mmCIF file of C-alpha atoms in Angstrom:
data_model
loop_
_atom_site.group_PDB
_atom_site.id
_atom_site.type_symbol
_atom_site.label_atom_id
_atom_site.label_comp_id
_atom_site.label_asym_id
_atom_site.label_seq_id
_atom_site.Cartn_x
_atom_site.Cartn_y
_atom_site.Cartn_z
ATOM 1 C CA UNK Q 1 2.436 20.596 -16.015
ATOM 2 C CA UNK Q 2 1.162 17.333 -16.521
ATOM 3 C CA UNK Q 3 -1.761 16.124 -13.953
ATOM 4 C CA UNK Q 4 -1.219 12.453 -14.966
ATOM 5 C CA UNK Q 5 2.375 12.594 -13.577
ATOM 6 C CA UNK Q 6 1.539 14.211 -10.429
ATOM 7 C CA UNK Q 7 -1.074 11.435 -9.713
ATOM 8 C CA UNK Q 8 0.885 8.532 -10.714
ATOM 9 C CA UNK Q 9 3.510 9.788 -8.165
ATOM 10 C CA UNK Q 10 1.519 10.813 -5.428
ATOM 11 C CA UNK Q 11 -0.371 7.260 -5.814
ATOM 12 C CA UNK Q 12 3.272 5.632 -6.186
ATOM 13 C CA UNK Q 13 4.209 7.178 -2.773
ATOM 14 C CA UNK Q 14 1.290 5.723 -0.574
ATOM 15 C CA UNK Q 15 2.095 2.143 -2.647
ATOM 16 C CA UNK Q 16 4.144 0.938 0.044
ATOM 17 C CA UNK Q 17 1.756 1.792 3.006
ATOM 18 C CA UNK Q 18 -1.179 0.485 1.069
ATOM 19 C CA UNK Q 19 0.541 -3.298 0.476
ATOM 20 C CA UNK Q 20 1.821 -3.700 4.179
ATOM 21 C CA UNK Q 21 -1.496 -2.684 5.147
ATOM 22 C CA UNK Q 22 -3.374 -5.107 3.519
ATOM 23 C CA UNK Q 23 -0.491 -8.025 3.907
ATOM 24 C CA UNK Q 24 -1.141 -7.040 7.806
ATOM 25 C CA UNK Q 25 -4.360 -8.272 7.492
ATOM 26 C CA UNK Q 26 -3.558 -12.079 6.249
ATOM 27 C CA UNK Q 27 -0.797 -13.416 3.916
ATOM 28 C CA UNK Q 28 -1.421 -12.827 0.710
ATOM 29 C CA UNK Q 29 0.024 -13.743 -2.562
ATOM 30 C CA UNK Q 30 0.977 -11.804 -5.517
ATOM 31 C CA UNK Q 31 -2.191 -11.732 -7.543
ATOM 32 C CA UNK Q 32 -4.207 -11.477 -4.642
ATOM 33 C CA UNK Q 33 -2.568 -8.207 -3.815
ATOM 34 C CA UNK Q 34 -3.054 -6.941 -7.137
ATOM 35 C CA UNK Q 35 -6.861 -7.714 -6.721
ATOM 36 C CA UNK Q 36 -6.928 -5.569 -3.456
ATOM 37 C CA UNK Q 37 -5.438 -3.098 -4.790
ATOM 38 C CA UNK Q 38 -7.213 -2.531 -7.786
ATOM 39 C CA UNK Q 39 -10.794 -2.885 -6.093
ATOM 40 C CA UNK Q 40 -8.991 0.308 -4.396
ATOM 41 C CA UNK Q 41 -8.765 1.881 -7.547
ATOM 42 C CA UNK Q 42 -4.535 1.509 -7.734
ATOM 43 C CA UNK Q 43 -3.961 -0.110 -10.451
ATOM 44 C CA UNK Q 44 -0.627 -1.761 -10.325
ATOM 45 C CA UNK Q 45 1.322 -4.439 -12.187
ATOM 46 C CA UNK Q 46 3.409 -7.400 -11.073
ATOM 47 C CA UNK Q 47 6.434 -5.663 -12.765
ATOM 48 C CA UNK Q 48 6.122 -2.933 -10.128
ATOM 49 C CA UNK Q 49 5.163 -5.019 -7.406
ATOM 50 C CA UNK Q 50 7.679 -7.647 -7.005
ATOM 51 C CA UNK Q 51 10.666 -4.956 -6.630
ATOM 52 C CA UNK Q 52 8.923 -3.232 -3.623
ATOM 53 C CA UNK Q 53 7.759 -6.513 -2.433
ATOM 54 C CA UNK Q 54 11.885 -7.762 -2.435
ATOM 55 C CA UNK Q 55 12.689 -3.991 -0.869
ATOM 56 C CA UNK Q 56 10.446 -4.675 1.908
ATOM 57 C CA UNK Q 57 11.401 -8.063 2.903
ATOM 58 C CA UNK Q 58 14.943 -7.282 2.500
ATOM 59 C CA UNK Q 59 14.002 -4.588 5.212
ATOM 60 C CA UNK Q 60 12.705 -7.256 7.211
ATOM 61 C CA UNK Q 61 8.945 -5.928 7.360
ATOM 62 C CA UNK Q 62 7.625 -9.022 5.057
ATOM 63 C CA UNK Q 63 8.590 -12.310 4.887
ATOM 64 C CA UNK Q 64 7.172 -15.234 2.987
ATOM 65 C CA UNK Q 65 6.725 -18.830 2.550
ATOM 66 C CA UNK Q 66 6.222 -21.030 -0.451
ATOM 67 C CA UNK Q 67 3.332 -22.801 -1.145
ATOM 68 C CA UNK Q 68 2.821 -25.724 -3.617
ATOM 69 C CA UNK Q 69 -0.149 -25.193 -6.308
ATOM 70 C CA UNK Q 70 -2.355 -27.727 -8.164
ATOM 71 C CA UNK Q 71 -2.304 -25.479 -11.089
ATOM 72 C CA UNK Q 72 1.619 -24.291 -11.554
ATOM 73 C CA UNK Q 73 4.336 -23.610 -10.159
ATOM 74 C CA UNK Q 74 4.864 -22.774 -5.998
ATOM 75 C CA UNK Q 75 3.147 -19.181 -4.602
ATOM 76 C CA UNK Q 76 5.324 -17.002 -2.691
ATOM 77 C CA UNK Q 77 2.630 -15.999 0.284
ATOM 78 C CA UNK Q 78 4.001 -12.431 2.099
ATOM 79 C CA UNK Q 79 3.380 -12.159 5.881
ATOM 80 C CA UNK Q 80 4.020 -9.068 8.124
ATOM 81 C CA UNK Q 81 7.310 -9.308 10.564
ATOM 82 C CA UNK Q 82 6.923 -8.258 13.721
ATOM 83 C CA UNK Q 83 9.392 -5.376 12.449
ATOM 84 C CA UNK Q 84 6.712 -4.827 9.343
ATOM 85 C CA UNK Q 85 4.408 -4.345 12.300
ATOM 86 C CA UNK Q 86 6.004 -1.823 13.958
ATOM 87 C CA UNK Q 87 6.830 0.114 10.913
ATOM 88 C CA UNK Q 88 2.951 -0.100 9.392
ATOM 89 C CA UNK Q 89 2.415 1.658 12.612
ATOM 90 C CA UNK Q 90 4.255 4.037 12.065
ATOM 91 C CA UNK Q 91 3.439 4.717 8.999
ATOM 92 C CA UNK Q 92 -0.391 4.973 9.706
ATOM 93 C CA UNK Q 93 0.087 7.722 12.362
ATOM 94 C CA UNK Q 94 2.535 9.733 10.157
ATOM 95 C CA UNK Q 95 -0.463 8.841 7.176
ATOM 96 C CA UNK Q 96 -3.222 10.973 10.074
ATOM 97 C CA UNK Q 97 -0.793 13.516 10.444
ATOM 98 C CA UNK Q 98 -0.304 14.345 6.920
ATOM 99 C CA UNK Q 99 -4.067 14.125 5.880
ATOM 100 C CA UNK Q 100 -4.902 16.490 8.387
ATOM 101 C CA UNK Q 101 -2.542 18.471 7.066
ATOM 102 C CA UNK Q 102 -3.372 18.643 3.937
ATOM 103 C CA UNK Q 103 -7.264 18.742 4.601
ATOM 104 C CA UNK Q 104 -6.745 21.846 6.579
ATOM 105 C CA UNK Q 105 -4.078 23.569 4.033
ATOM 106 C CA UNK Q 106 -7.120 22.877 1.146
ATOM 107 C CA UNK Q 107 -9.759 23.132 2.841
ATOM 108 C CA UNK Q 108 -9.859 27.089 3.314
ATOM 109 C CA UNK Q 109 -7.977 27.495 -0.369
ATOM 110 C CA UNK Q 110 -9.796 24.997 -2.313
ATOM 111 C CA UNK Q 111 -11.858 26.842 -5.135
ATOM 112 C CA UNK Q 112 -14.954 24.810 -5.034
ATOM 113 C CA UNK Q 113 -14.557 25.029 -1.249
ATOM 114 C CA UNK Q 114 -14.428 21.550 -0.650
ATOM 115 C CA UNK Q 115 -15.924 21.194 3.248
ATOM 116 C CA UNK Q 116 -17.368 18.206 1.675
ATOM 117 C CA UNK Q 117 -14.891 17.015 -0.646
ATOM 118 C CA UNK Q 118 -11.733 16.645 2.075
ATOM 119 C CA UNK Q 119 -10.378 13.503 2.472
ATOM 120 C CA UNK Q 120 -11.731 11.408 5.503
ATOM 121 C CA UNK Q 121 -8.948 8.332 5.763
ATOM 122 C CA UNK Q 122 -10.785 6.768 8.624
ATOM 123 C CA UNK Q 123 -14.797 6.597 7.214
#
């Protein structure tokens, strides 16, 4: 089995969560979202981006406004919805839920034993 895959997808999964939570902080703009994200260690490109961007605000969780630049064409700036709210909310409690879960499904079979090495969302 190959590890690679396994991460990609499990990082692909939490994508979504990851971008509305950082859009929830302050509208952001394309590259600035790839910055985020990478200085959280997901590396993702604008090819992948824009499709789940255009999913979620055809959802109604993000919209956006265009900007003019000095340097090039108009920025698309994403915003949460007060629907995109609600949602991020729900995904953040379902998020607890599942690390716990998984924290205390490892924790007592993990080889190395990993008391230490669990994953702490919230620190």
């Amino acid at each position: 089995m190959n590890t690679e895959n396994t991460k990609a997808q499990m990082r692909k999964g939490i994508l979504e969560f990851c971008i509305l939570s950082l859009i929830n902080g302050r509208e952001m703009y394309v590259s600035d979202l790839i910055e985020e994200l990478k200085k959280g260690k997901l590396d993702v490109v604008e090819g992948t981006l824009y499709p789940l961007l255009t999913r979620l605000k055809n959802g109604e969780f993000l919209s956006y406004r265009w900007e003019e630049s000095t340097g090039g064409p108009p920025r698309k700036y994403y915003q949460m919805t007060e629907k995109g709210k609600l949602f991020l909310t729900e995904l953040q409690n379902t998020w607890i839920d599942l690390t716990d879960s998984v924290n205390q499904i490892t924790k007592n079979n993990n080889p190395a034993n990993a008391a230490e090495s669990t994953f702490q969302p919230n620190s």
